[in-house]
């Protein structure tokens, strides 16, 4: 029968700590091994994540911009008022800049994610289902952007699509239009051409991630079912639609989650191309231009909470897909 002290949380903690330090059963020894393996990660997470996150949240509620002191929710009030002001018909009289930034991040991230996963499915299908020449070289070229910083990827976009870019020069020769009319980078921020250039810059970084995640799903596909469908007269498209696609659906959901998170976190590409104001770009402006640490911290806190909730709910959905 447990004593009163053992039933309390402090008593259970002491009992658990004693079993870790001096295990008497195989279960206690197994727990000690798990604790020893998890200790480095816990130390890293504490100093690399938990402490900075706690400091960031505290900074967002600080009354001073230069020291952590006092307590105020003014930054959050300004942030959420701005978000509501960006909603059509809300009738909120405030600067909608933060609402527009969040909206830009969401729709642009969703559009680039959808395009990246669709292209990733096509590439993974080609790599896994056909004997392509120089497949090793193709895989290397496809994976190349993963190792590049976003700033380098943006520079490569300028080399191809800038006003003096290689493809821009080719298009000007064949169409007769000036470089200002066809260049996708170097255009004024917010214009269609500038956003299109940024769109390709995002795809350059996100397609490889989607592709290699989907290749793992293709490795689990039941090829016997595909061959049976083909032997019964199904076309390649019908085989993909009714046999292959249901089997890779969990992988597609996982690719959507990974690439959408990547789209929200991309910074170097948008910093160089400056075609659209998104959350990561706004962080830089808040700190480097306005030096508004409270607002930057509040925006980062909301961004972090959204990312965690999105990941948690998406993983639940993925688990349901796998279980189904």
PDB file of C-alpha atoms in Angstrom:
ATOM      1  CA  UNK A   1       0.000   0.000   0.000  1.00  0.00           C
ATOM      2  CA  UNK A   2       1.447   3.340  -0.985  1.00  0.00           C
ATOM      3  CA  UNK A   3       2.252   5.794   1.732  1.00  0.00           C
ATOM      4  CA  UNK A   4       0.837   9.316   1.667  1.00  0.00           C
ATOM      5  CA  UNK A   5       4.245  10.680   0.607  1.00  0.00           C
ATOM      6  CA  UNK A   6       4.573   8.136  -2.248  1.00  0.00           C
ATOM      7  CA  UNK A   7       1.130   9.031  -3.641  1.00  0.00           C
ATOM      8  CA  UNK A   8       2.075  12.707  -3.930  1.00  0.00           C
ATOM      9  CA  UNK A   9       3.783  13.951  -7.106  1.00  0.00           C
ATOM     10  CA  UNK A  10       6.985  14.724  -5.188  1.00  0.00           C
ATOM     11  CA  UNK A  11       6.964  11.251  -3.689  1.00  0.00           C
ATOM     12  CA  UNK A  12       6.511   9.624  -7.090  1.00  0.00           C
ATOM     13  CA  UNK A  13       9.325  11.744  -8.482  1.00  0.00           C
ATOM     14  CA  UNK A  14      11.638  10.630  -5.658  1.00  0.00           C
ATOM     15  CA  UNK A  15      10.678   7.011  -6.203  1.00  0.00           C
ATOM     16  CA  UNK A  16      11.252   7.273  -9.945  1.00  0.00           C
ATOM     17  CA  UNK A  17      14.596   9.023  -9.458  1.00  0.00           C
ATOM     18  CA  UNK A  18      15.717   6.349  -6.973  1.00  0.00           C
ATOM     19  CA  UNK A  19      14.798   3.587  -9.432  1.00  0.00           C
ATOM     20  CA  UNK A  20      16.859   5.321 -12.146  1.00  0.00           C
ATOM     21  CA  UNK A  21      19.896   5.742  -9.922  1.00  0.00           C
ATOM     22  CA  UNK A  22      19.725   2.300  -8.313  1.00  0.00           C
ATOM     23  CA  UNK A  23      17.540   0.013 -10.478  1.00  0.00           C
ATOM     24  CA  UNK A  24      16.439  -3.237  -8.892  1.00  0.00           C
ATOM     25  CA  UNK A  25      14.330  -4.717 -11.690  1.00  0.00           C
ATOM     26  CA  UNK A  26      14.856  -5.257 -15.413  1.00  0.00           C
ATOM     27  CA  UNK A  27      12.145  -2.670 -16.103  1.00  0.00           C
ATOM     28  CA  UNK A  28      14.021  -0.076 -14.026  1.00  0.00           C
ATOM     29  CA  UNK A  29      17.266  -0.900 -15.834  1.00  0.00           C
ATOM     30  CA  UNK A  30      15.493  -0.493 -19.191  1.00  0.00           C
ATOM     31  CA  UNK A  31      14.189   2.901 -18.070  1.00  0.00           C
ATOM     32  CA  UNK A  32      17.692   3.950 -17.048  1.00  0.00           C
ATOM     33  CA  UNK A  33      19.070   3.017 -20.472  1.00  0.00           C
ATOM     34  CA  UNK A  34      16.309   5.021 -22.174  1.00  0.00           C
ATOM     35  CA  UNK A  35      16.973   7.989 -19.879  1.00  0.00           C
ATOM     36  CA  UNK A  36      20.716   7.815 -20.620  1.00  0.00           C
ATOM     37  CA  UNK A  37      20.070   7.750 -24.381  1.00  0.00           C
ATOM     38  CA  UNK A  38      17.590  10.634 -24.168  1.00  0.00           C
ATOM     39  CA  UNK A  39      19.762  12.813 -21.922  1.00  0.00           C
ATOM     40  CA  UNK A  40      21.885  14.404 -24.712  1.00  0.00           C
ATOM     41  CA  UNK A  41      18.766  15.270 -26.689  1.00  0.00           C
ATOM     42  CA  UNK A  42      17.116  16.697 -23.570  1.00  0.00           C
ATOM     43  CA  UNK A  43      20.155  18.902 -22.874  1.00  0.00           C
ATOM     44  CA  UNK A  44      20.230  20.053 -26.509  1.00  0.00           C
ATOM     45  CA  UNK A  45      16.481  20.708 -26.542  1.00  0.00           C
ATOM     46  CA  UNK A  46      16.689  22.630 -23.264  1.00  0.00           C
ATOM     47  CA  UNK A  47      19.429  25.037 -24.355  1.00  0.00           C
ATOM     48  CA  UNK A  48      18.647  25.044 -28.068  1.00  0.00           C
ATOM     49  CA  UNK A  49      14.865  25.241 -27.975  1.00  0.00           C
ATOM     50  CA  UNK A  50      13.110  25.496 -24.620  1.00  0.00           C
ATOM     51  CA  UNK A  51      15.174  28.360 -23.150  1.00  0.00           C
ATOM     52  CA  UNK A  52      15.190  30.485 -26.367  1.00  0.00           C
ATOM     53  CA  UNK A  53      11.459  29.879 -26.852  1.00  0.00           C
ATOM     54  CA  UNK A  54      10.666  30.877 -23.273  1.00  0.00           C
ATOM     55  CA  UNK A  55      12.819  33.997 -23.669  1.00  0.00           C
ATOM     56  CA  UNK A  56      11.114  34.837 -26.957  1.00  0.00           C
ATOM     57  CA  UNK A  57       7.657  34.566 -25.405  1.00  0.00           C
ATOM     58  CA  UNK A  58       8.783  36.726 -22.479  1.00  0.00           C
ATOM     59  CA  UNK A  59      10.201  39.335 -24.869  1.00  0.00           C
ATOM     60  CA  UNK A  60       6.866  39.494 -26.673  1.00  0.00           C
ATOM     61  CA  UNK A  61       5.198  40.550 -23.404  1.00  0.00           C
ATOM     62  CA  UNK A  62       7.929  42.918 -22.216  1.00  0.00           C
ATOM     63  CA  UNK A  63       6.970  46.557 -21.676  1.00  0.00           C
ATOM     64  CA  UNK A  64      10.426  47.684 -22.806  1.00  0.00           C
ATOM     65  CA  UNK A  65      11.975  47.234 -26.249  1.00  0.00           C
ATOM     66  CA  UNK A  66      15.511  47.136 -24.868  1.00  0.00           C
ATOM     67  CA  UNK A  67      15.158  44.997 -21.733  1.00  0.00           C
ATOM     68  CA  UNK A  68      12.875  42.261 -20.479  1.00  0.00           C
ATOM     69  CA  UNK A  69      10.850  44.104 -17.866  1.00  0.00           C
ATOM     70  CA  UNK A  70       7.208  44.746 -17.119  1.00  0.00           C
ATOM     71  CA  UNK A  71       4.285  42.852 -18.592  1.00  0.00           C
ATOM     72  CA  UNK A  72       2.041  43.881 -21.478  1.00  0.00           C
ATOM     73  CA  UNK A  73       0.063  42.228 -24.250  1.00  0.00           C
ATOM     74  CA  UNK A  74       0.195  45.286 -26.498  1.00  0.00           C
ATOM     75  CA  UNK A  75       2.156  43.478 -29.223  1.00  0.00           C
ATOM     76  CA  UNK A  76      -0.389  40.648 -29.386  1.00  0.00           C
ATOM     77  CA  UNK A  77      -3.259  43.155 -29.363  1.00  0.00           C
ATOM     78  CA  UNK A  78      -1.660  45.024 -32.277  1.00  0.00           C
ATOM     79  CA  UNK A  79      -0.953  41.770 -34.102  1.00  0.00           C
ATOM     80  CA  UNK A  80      -4.439  40.270 -33.830  1.00  0.00           C
ATOM     81  CA  UNK A  81      -6.105  43.627 -34.558  1.00  0.00           C
ATOM     82  CA  UNK A  82      -4.047  43.810 -37.741  1.00  0.00           C
ATOM     83  CA  UNK A  83      -5.056  40.257 -38.651  1.00  0.00           C
ATOM     84  CA  UNK A  84      -8.734  41.096 -38.181  1.00  0.00           C
ATOM     85  CA  UNK A  85      -8.328  44.326 -40.157  1.00  0.00           C
ATOM     86  CA  UNK A  86      -7.142  42.257 -43.125  1.00  0.00           C
ATOM     87  CA  UNK A  87     -10.385  40.240 -43.114  1.00  0.00           C
ATOM     88  CA  UNK A  88     -12.778  41.649 -45.751  1.00  0.00           C
ATOM     89  CA  UNK A  89     -15.885  43.116 -44.153  1.00  0.00           C
ATOM     90  CA  UNK A  90     -14.522  42.987 -40.595  1.00  0.00           C
ATOM     91  CA  UNK A  91     -14.661  46.780 -40.304  1.00  0.00           C
ATOM     92  CA  UNK A  92     -11.561  47.004 -38.099  1.00  0.00           C
ATOM     93  CA  UNK A  93      -9.787  50.351 -38.374  1.00  0.00           C
ATOM     94  CA  UNK A  94      -6.130  49.294 -38.129  1.00  0.00           C
ATOM     95  CA  UNK A  95      -3.091  48.716 -40.310  1.00  0.00           C
ATOM     96  CA  UNK A  96      -3.633  45.276 -41.910  1.00  0.00           C
ATOM     97  CA  UNK A  97       0.067  44.716 -42.627  1.00  0.00           C
ATOM     98  CA  UNK A  98       0.479  41.696 -40.346  1.00  0.00           C
ATOM     99  CA  UNK A  99      -2.744  40.107 -41.556  1.00  0.00           C
ATOM    100  CA  UNK A 100      -1.580  40.545 -45.148  1.00  0.00           C
ATOM    101  CA  UNK A 101       1.810  39.033 -44.298  1.00  0.00           C
ATOM    102  CA  UNK A 102       0.189  35.969 -42.736  1.00  0.00           C
ATOM    103  CA  UNK A 103      -2.257  35.643 -45.639  1.00  0.00           C
ATOM    104  CA  UNK A 104       0.616  35.883 -48.131  1.00  0.00           C
ATOM    105  CA  UNK A 105       2.521  33.174 -46.242  1.00  0.00           C
ATOM    106  CA  UNK A 106      -0.461  30.830 -46.187  1.00  0.00           C
ATOM    107  CA  UNK A 107      -1.671  31.114 -49.775  1.00  0.00           C
ATOM    108  CA  UNK A 108       1.804  31.228 -51.296  1.00  0.00           C
ATOM    109  CA  UNK A 109       2.965  28.320 -49.133  1.00  0.00           C
ATOM    110  CA  UNK A 110      -0.127  26.287 -50.072  1.00  0.00           C
ATOM    111  CA  UNK A 111       0.267  27.015 -53.802  1.00  0.00           C
ATOM    112  CA  UNK A 112       3.966  26.129 -53.894  1.00  0.00           C
ATOM    113  CA  UNK A 113       3.353  23.051 -51.742  1.00  0.00           C
ATOM    114  CA  UNK A 114       0.646  21.727 -54.046  1.00  0.00           C
ATOM    115  CA  UNK A 115       2.763  22.310 -57.146  1.00  0.00           C
ATOM    116  CA  UNK A 116       5.861  20.764 -55.529  1.00  0.00           C
ATOM    117  CA  UNK A 117       4.047  17.606 -54.439  1.00  0.00           C
ATOM    118  CA  UNK A 118       2.342  17.127 -57.816  1.00  0.00           C
ATOM    119  CA  UNK A 119       5.702  17.442 -59.593  1.00  0.00           C
ATOM    120  CA  UNK A 120       7.323  15.301 -56.893  1.00  0.00           C
ATOM    121  CA  UNK A 121       4.799  12.507 -57.508  1.00  0.00           C
ATOM    122  CA  UNK A 122       5.566  12.601 -61.245  1.00  0.00           C
ATOM    123  CA  UNK A 123       9.334  12.506 -60.675  1.00  0.00           C
ATOM    124  CA  UNK A 124       9.166   9.772 -58.027  1.00  0.00           C
ATOM    125  CA  UNK A 125       6.865   7.731 -60.284  1.00  0.00           C
ATOM    126  CA  UNK A 126       9.294   8.039 -63.176  1.00  0.00           C
ATOM    127  CA  UNK A 127      12.305   7.114 -61.052  1.00  0.00           C
ATOM    128  CA  UNK A 128      10.640   4.110 -59.429  1.00  0.00           C
ATOM    129  CA  UNK A 129       8.626   2.682 -62.315  1.00  0.00           C
ATOM    130  CA  UNK A 130      10.916   3.091 -65.303  1.00  0.00           C
ATOM    131  CA  UNK A 131      14.507   2.193 -66.102  1.00  0.00           C
ATOM    132  CA  UNK A 132      15.790   5.662 -66.868  1.00  0.00           C
ATOM    133  CA  UNK A 133      19.238   6.196 -68.389  1.00  0.00           C
ATOM    134  CA  UNK A 134      21.766   7.805 -66.064  1.00  0.00           C
ATOM    135  CA  UNK A 135      19.383   7.421 -63.148  1.00  0.00           C
ATOM    136  CA  UNK A 136      22.147   8.022 -60.606  1.00  0.00           C
ATOM    137  CA  UNK A 137      23.028  11.321 -62.278  1.00  0.00           C
ATOM    138  CA  UNK A 138      19.343  12.305 -62.372  1.00  0.00           C
ATOM    139  CA  UNK A 139      18.947  11.594 -58.660  1.00  0.00           C
ATOM    140  CA  UNK A 140      22.052  13.652 -57.900  1.00  0.00           C
ATOM    141  CA  UNK A 141      20.790  16.604 -59.940  1.00  0.00           C
ATOM    142  CA  UNK A 142      17.341  16.433 -58.346  1.00  0.00           C
ATOM    143  CA  UNK A 143      18.790  16.321 -54.833  1.00  0.00           C
ATOM    144  CA  UNK A 144      21.283  19.131 -55.508  1.00  0.00           C
ATOM    145  CA  UNK A 145      19.032  22.030 -54.343  1.00  0.00           C
ATOM    146  CA  UNK A 146      18.615  20.442 -50.890  1.00  0.00           C
ATOM    147  CA  UNK A 147      22.252  21.218 -50.083  1.00  0.00           C
ATOM    148  CA  UNK A 148      22.030  24.837 -51.254  1.00  0.00           C
ATOM    149  CA  UNK A 149      21.208  27.783 -48.973  1.00  0.00           C
ATOM    150  CA  UNK A 150      18.145  29.758 -49.991  1.00  0.00           C
ATOM    151  CA  UNK A 151      20.287  32.775 -50.895  1.00  0.00           C
ATOM    152  CA  UNK A 152      22.267  30.701 -53.419  1.00  0.00           C
ATOM    153  CA  UNK A 153      19.029  29.282 -54.862  1.00  0.00           C
ATOM    154  CA  UNK A 154      17.723  32.839 -55.270  1.00  0.00           C
ATOM    155  CA  UNK A 155      20.932  33.884 -57.019  1.00  0.00           C
ATOM    156  CA  UNK A 156      20.548  30.977 -59.444  1.00  0.00           C
ATOM    157  CA  UNK A 157      17.021  32.195 -60.193  1.00  0.00           C
ATOM    158  CA  UNK A 158      18.460  35.604 -61.011  1.00  0.00           C
ATOM    159  CA  UNK A 159      21.039  33.979 -63.298  1.00  0.00           C
ATOM    160  CA  UNK A 160      18.242  32.260 -65.245  1.00  0.00           C
ATOM    161  CA  UNK A 161      15.301  34.673 -64.983  1.00  0.00           C
ATOM    162  CA  UNK A 162      16.809  38.087 -64.152  1.00  0.00           C
ATOM    163  CA  UNK A 163      16.714  41.015 -66.566  1.00  0.00           C
ATOM    164  CA  UNK A 164      20.084  39.887 -67.937  1.00  0.00           C
ATOM    165  CA  UNK A 165      19.413  36.195 -67.242  1.00  0.00           C
ATOM    166  CA  UNK A 166      20.081  33.371 -69.680  1.00  0.00           C
ATOM    167  CA  UNK A 167      16.463  32.391 -70.302  1.00  0.00           C
ATOM    168  CA  UNK A 168      15.378  36.033 -70.312  1.00  0.00           C
ATOM    169  CA  UNK A 169      17.828  36.740 -73.138  1.00  0.00           C
ATOM    170  CA  UNK A 170      16.516  33.758 -75.095  1.00  0.00           C
ATOM    171  CA  UNK A 171      12.904  34.894 -74.649  1.00  0.00           C
ATOM    172  CA  UNK A 172      13.713  38.437 -75.729  1.00  0.00           C
ATOM    173  CA  UNK A 173      15.268  37.093 -78.925  1.00  0.00           C
ATOM    174  CA  UNK A 174      12.276  34.873 -79.812  1.00  0.00           C
ATOM    175  CA  UNK A 175       9.481  37.205 -78.685  1.00  0.00           C
ATOM    176  CA  UNK A 176      10.993  40.572 -79.475  1.00  0.00           C
ATOM    177  CA  UNK A 177       9.921  41.876 -76.055  1.00  0.00           C
ATOM    178  CA  UNK A 178      12.251  43.842 -73.823  1.00  0.00           C
ATOM    179  CA  UNK A 179      13.809  42.225 -70.730  1.00  0.00           C
ATOM    180  CA  UNK A 180      11.556  44.246 -68.417  1.00  0.00           C
ATOM    181  CA  UNK A 181       8.526  42.541 -69.954  1.00  0.00           C
ATOM    182  CA  UNK A 182       9.736  38.931 -69.572  1.00  0.00           C
ATOM    183  CA  UNK A 183      12.167  38.891 -66.617  1.00  0.00           C
ATOM    184  CA  UNK A 184      10.788  37.061 -63.575  1.00  0.00           C
ATOM    185  CA  UNK A 185      13.237  38.490 -61.048  1.00  0.00           C
ATOM    186  CA  UNK A 186      14.221  42.066 -60.427  1.00  0.00           C
ATOM    187  CA  UNK A 187      10.625  43.200 -60.909  1.00  0.00           C
ATOM    188  CA  UNK A 188       8.792  45.516 -58.450  1.00  0.00           C
ATOM    189  CA  UNK A 189       7.594  43.690 -55.337  1.00  0.00           C
ATOM    190  CA  UNK A 190       4.052  42.352 -55.524  1.00  0.00           C
ATOM    191  CA  UNK A 191       3.822  42.270 -59.322  1.00  0.00           C
ATOM    192  CA  UNK A 192       2.786  39.094 -61.119  1.00  0.00           C
ATOM    193  CA  UNK A 193       6.180  38.587 -62.755  1.00  0.00           C
ATOM    194  CA  UNK A 194       8.033  39.044 -59.463  1.00  0.00           C
ATOM    195  CA  UNK A 195       5.742  36.589 -57.627  1.00  0.00           C
ATOM    196  CA  UNK A 196       6.118  34.095 -60.487  1.00  0.00           C
ATOM    197  CA  UNK A 197       9.895  34.290 -60.145  1.00  0.00           C
ATOM    198  CA  UNK A 198       9.643  33.718 -56.402  1.00  0.00           C
ATOM    199  CA  UNK A 199       7.268  30.815 -57.084  1.00  0.00           C
ATOM    200  CA  UNK A 200       9.944  29.075 -59.160  1.00  0.00           C
ATOM    201  CA  UNK A 201      12.517  29.842 -56.474  1.00  0.00           C
ATOM    202  CA  UNK A 202      10.377  28.092 -53.874  1.00  0.00           C
ATOM    203  CA  UNK A 203       9.775  25.115 -56.165  1.00  0.00           C
ATOM    204  CA  UNK A 204      13.518  24.769 -56.683  1.00  0.00           C
ATOM    205  CA  UNK A 205      13.971  24.153 -52.953  1.00  0.00           C
ATOM    206  CA  UNK A 206      10.807  22.177 -52.236  1.00  0.00           C
ATOM    207  CA  UNK A 207      10.492  19.704 -55.126  1.00  0.00           C
ATOM    208  CA  UNK A 208      13.523  17.593 -54.048  1.00  0.00           C
ATOM    209  CA  UNK A 209      12.166  17.250 -50.509  1.00  0.00           C
ATOM    210  CA  UNK A 210       8.766  16.117 -51.765  1.00  0.00           C
ATOM    211  CA  UNK A 211      10.337  13.775 -54.311  1.00  0.00           C
ATOM    212  CA  UNK A 212      12.577  11.875 -51.914  1.00  0.00           C
ATOM    213  CA  UNK A 213       9.840  11.498 -49.332  1.00  0.00           C
ATOM    214  CA  UNK A 214       7.555  10.081 -52.010  1.00  0.00           C
ATOM    215  CA  UNK A 215      10.235   7.682 -53.249  1.00  0.00           C
ATOM    216  CA  UNK A 216      10.065   6.037 -49.826  1.00  0.00           C
ATOM    217  CA  UNK A 217       6.323   5.538 -50.291  1.00  0.00           C
ATOM    218  CA  UNK A 218       6.825   4.064 -53.749  1.00  0.00           C
ATOM    219  CA  UNK A 219       9.188   1.486 -52.255  1.00  0.00           C
ATOM    220  CA  UNK A 220       6.235   0.102 -50.270  1.00  0.00           C
ATOM    221  CA  UNK A 221       3.854  -0.159 -53.238  1.00  0.00           C
ATOM    222  CA  UNK A 222       2.522  -3.648 -53.982  1.00  0.00           C
ATOM    223  CA  UNK A 223       3.758  -4.177 -57.535  1.00  0.00           C
ATOM    224  CA  UNK A 224       1.840  -7.456 -57.849  1.00  0.00           C
ATOM    225  CA  UNK A 225      -1.442  -5.515 -57.620  1.00  0.00           C
ATOM    226  CA  UNK A 226      -0.248  -3.120 -60.315  1.00  0.00           C
ATOM    227  CA  UNK A 227       0.733  -5.993 -62.629  1.00  0.00           C
ATOM    228  CA  UNK A 228      -2.633  -7.662 -61.998  1.00  0.00           C
ATOM    229  CA  UNK A 229      -4.458  -4.469 -62.926  1.00  0.00           C
ATOM    230  CA  UNK A 230      -2.422  -4.123 -66.127  1.00  0.00           C
ATOM    231  CA  UNK A 231      -3.064  -7.765 -67.040  1.00  0.00           C
ATOM    232  CA  UNK A 232      -6.812  -7.136 -66.678  1.00  0.00           C
ATOM    233  CA  UNK A 233      -6.635  -4.367 -69.253  1.00  0.00           C
ATOM    234  CA  UNK A 234      -6.188  -1.268 -67.111  1.00  0.00           C
ATOM    235  CA  UNK A 235      -4.367   1.617 -68.745  1.00  0.00           C
ATOM    236  CA  UNK A 236      -1.271   3.117 -67.083  1.00  0.00           C
ATOM    237  CA  UNK A 237      -3.377   6.050 -65.864  1.00  0.00           C
ATOM    238  CA  UNK A 238      -6.112   3.743 -64.491  1.00  0.00           C
ATOM    239  CA  UNK A 239      -3.468   1.622 -62.769  1.00  0.00           C
ATOM    240  CA  UNK A 240      -1.988   4.716 -61.160  1.00  0.00           C
ATOM    241  CA  UNK A 241      -5.401   6.198 -60.257  1.00  0.00           C
ATOM    242  CA  UNK A 242      -6.960   3.095 -58.693  1.00  0.00           C
ATOM    243  CA  UNK A 243      -3.997   0.962 -57.528  1.00  0.00           C
ATOM    244  CA  UNK A 244      -0.851   3.054 -56.994  1.00  0.00           C
ATOM    245  CA  UNK A 245      -2.337   6.328 -55.755  1.00  0.00           C
ATOM    246  CA  UNK A 246      -4.253   4.825 -52.780  1.00  0.00           C
ATOM    247  CA  UNK A 247      -1.046   3.109 -51.642  1.00  0.00           C
ATOM    248  CA  UNK A 248       1.115   6.246 -51.761  1.00  0.00           C
ATOM    249  CA  UNK A 249      -1.565   8.511 -50.257  1.00  0.00           C
ATOM    250  CA  UNK A 250       0.040   8.537 -46.752  1.00  0.00           C
ATOM    251  CA  UNK A 251       3.311   9.534 -48.393  1.00  0.00           C
ATOM    252  CA  UNK A 252       1.554  12.350 -50.259  1.00  0.00           C
ATOM    253  CA  UNK A 253       0.069  13.616 -47.000  1.00  0.00           C
ATOM    254  CA  UNK A 254       3.525  13.478 -45.395  1.00  0.00           C
ATOM    255  CA  UNK A 255       5.035  15.326 -48.371  1.00  0.00           C
ATOM    256  CA  UNK A 256       2.342  18.007 -48.118  1.00  0.00           C
ATOM    257  CA  UNK A 257       3.165  18.498 -44.433  1.00  0.00           C
ATOM    258  CA  UNK A 258       6.922  18.651 -44.969  1.00  0.00           C
ATOM    259  CA  UNK A 259       6.865  20.950 -47.976  1.00  0.00           C
ATOM    260  CA  UNK A 260       4.279  23.310 -46.462  1.00  0.00           C
ATOM    261  CA  UNK A 261       6.436  23.686 -43.353  1.00  0.00           C
ATOM    262  CA  UNK A 262       9.433  24.272 -45.608  1.00  0.00           C
ATOM    263  CA  UNK A 263       7.518  26.936 -47.528  1.00  0.00           C
ATOM    264  CA  UNK A 264       6.620  28.767 -44.329  1.00  0.00           C
ATOM    265  CA  UNK A 265      10.244  28.680 -43.118  1.00  0.00           C
ATOM    266  CA  UNK A 266      12.044  29.734 -46.328  1.00  0.00           C
ATOM    267  CA  UNK A 267      13.936  32.965 -45.723  1.00  0.00           C
ATOM    268  CA  UNK A 268      17.022  33.306 -47.927  1.00  0.00           C
ATOM    269  CA  UNK A 269      15.127  33.088 -51.224  1.00  0.00           C
ATOM    270  CA  UNK A 270      12.525  35.679 -50.301  1.00  0.00           C
ATOM    271  CA  UNK A 271      15.193  37.921 -48.742  1.00  0.00           C
ATOM    272  CA  UNK A 272      17.023  38.161 -52.074  1.00  0.00           C
ATOM    273  CA  UNK A 273      14.082  38.184 -54.491  1.00  0.00           C
ATOM    274  CA  UNK A 274      11.831  40.426 -52.309  1.00  0.00           C
ATOM    275  CA  UNK A 275       8.756  39.699 -54.413  1.00  0.00           C
ATOM    276  CA  UNK A 276       6.253  39.103 -51.606  1.00  0.00           C
ATOM    277  CA  UNK A 277       6.165  39.996 -47.937  1.00  0.00           C
ATOM    278  CA  UNK A 278       5.824  36.770 -45.955  1.00  0.00           C
ATOM    279  CA  UNK A 279       6.285  36.020 -42.257  1.00  0.00           C
ATOM    280  CA  UNK A 280      10.006  35.189 -42.386  1.00  0.00           C
ATOM    281  CA  UNK A 281      10.727  38.338 -44.390  1.00  0.00           C
ATOM    282  CA  UNK A 282       8.682  40.384 -41.908  1.00  0.00           C
ATOM    283  CA  UNK A 283      10.828  39.045 -39.038  1.00  0.00           C
ATOM    284  CA  UNK A 284      13.870  40.554 -40.721  1.00  0.00           C
ATOM    285  CA  UNK A 285      12.118  43.879 -41.253  1.00  0.00           C
ATOM    286  CA  UNK A 286      10.892  44.077 -37.669  1.00  0.00           C
ATOM    287  CA  UNK A 287      14.381  43.505 -36.270  1.00  0.00           C
ATOM    288  CA  UNK A 288      16.637  45.214 -38.812  1.00  0.00           C
ATOM    289  CA  UNK A 289      14.468  48.156 -39.858  1.00  0.00           C
ATOM    290  CA  UNK A 290      12.027  48.920 -37.061  1.00  0.00           C
ATOM    291  CA  UNK A 291      13.885  47.133 -34.232  1.00  0.00           C
ATOM    292  CA  UNK A 292      10.506  46.201 -32.770  1.00  0.00           C
ATOM    293  CA  UNK A 293      11.518  43.204 -30.676  1.00  0.00           C
ATOM    294  CA  UNK A 294       8.126  42.825 -29.007  1.00  0.00           C
ATOM    295  CA  UNK A 295       6.271  42.575 -32.304  1.00  0.00           C
ATOM    296  CA  UNK A 296       8.923  40.319 -33.852  1.00  0.00           C
ATOM    297  CA  UNK A 297       8.698  38.027 -30.809  1.00  0.00           C
ATOM    298  CA  UNK A 298       4.888  38.037 -30.843  1.00  0.00           C
ATOM    299  CA  UNK A 299       4.854  37.210 -34.552  1.00  0.00           C
ATOM    300  CA  UNK A 300       7.424  34.449 -34.000  1.00  0.00           C
ATOM    301  CA  UNK A 301       5.414  33.030 -31.098  1.00  0.00           C
ATOM    302  CA  UNK A 302       2.215  32.882 -33.153  1.00  0.00           C
ATOM    303  CA  UNK A 303       4.196  31.362 -36.039  1.00  0.00           C
ATOM    304  CA  UNK A 304       5.666  28.731 -33.710  1.00  0.00           C
ATOM    305  CA  UNK A 305       2.295  27.826 -32.158  1.00  0.00           C
ATOM    306  CA  UNK A 306       0.696  27.553 -35.606  1.00  0.00           C
ATOM    307  CA  UNK A 307       3.524  25.332 -36.895  1.00  0.00           C
ATOM    308  CA  UNK A 308       3.333  23.019 -33.869  1.00  0.00           C
ATOM    309  CA  UNK A 309      -0.465  22.713 -34.088  1.00  0.00           C
ATOM    310  CA  UNK A 310      -0.318  22.187 -37.853  1.00  0.00           C
ATOM    311  CA  UNK A 311       2.314  19.473 -37.461  1.00  0.00           C
ATOM    312  CA  UNK A 312       0.442  17.775 -34.626  1.00  0.00           C
ATOM    313  CA  UNK A 313      -2.895  17.734 -36.453  1.00  0.00           C
ATOM    314  CA  UNK A 314      -1.252  16.686 -39.716  1.00  0.00           C
ATOM    315  CA  UNK A 315       0.546  13.787 -38.057  1.00  0.00           C
ATOM    316  CA  UNK A 316      -2.756  12.692 -36.559  1.00  0.00           C
ATOM    317  CA  UNK A 317      -4.224  12.791 -40.054  1.00  0.00           C
ATOM    318  CA  UNK A 318      -1.270  10.834 -41.431  1.00  0.00           C
ATOM    319  CA  UNK A 319      -1.662   8.195 -38.714  1.00  0.00           C
ATOM    320  CA  UNK A 320      -5.344   7.910 -39.580  1.00  0.00           C
ATOM    321  CA  UNK A 321      -4.425   7.503 -43.265  1.00  0.00           C
ATOM    322  CA  UNK A 322      -1.929   4.748 -42.464  1.00  0.00           C
ATOM    323  CA  UNK A 323      -4.349   3.003 -40.105  1.00  0.00           C
ATOM    324  CA  UNK A 324      -7.122   3.278 -42.691  1.00  0.00           C
TER     325      UNK A 324
END
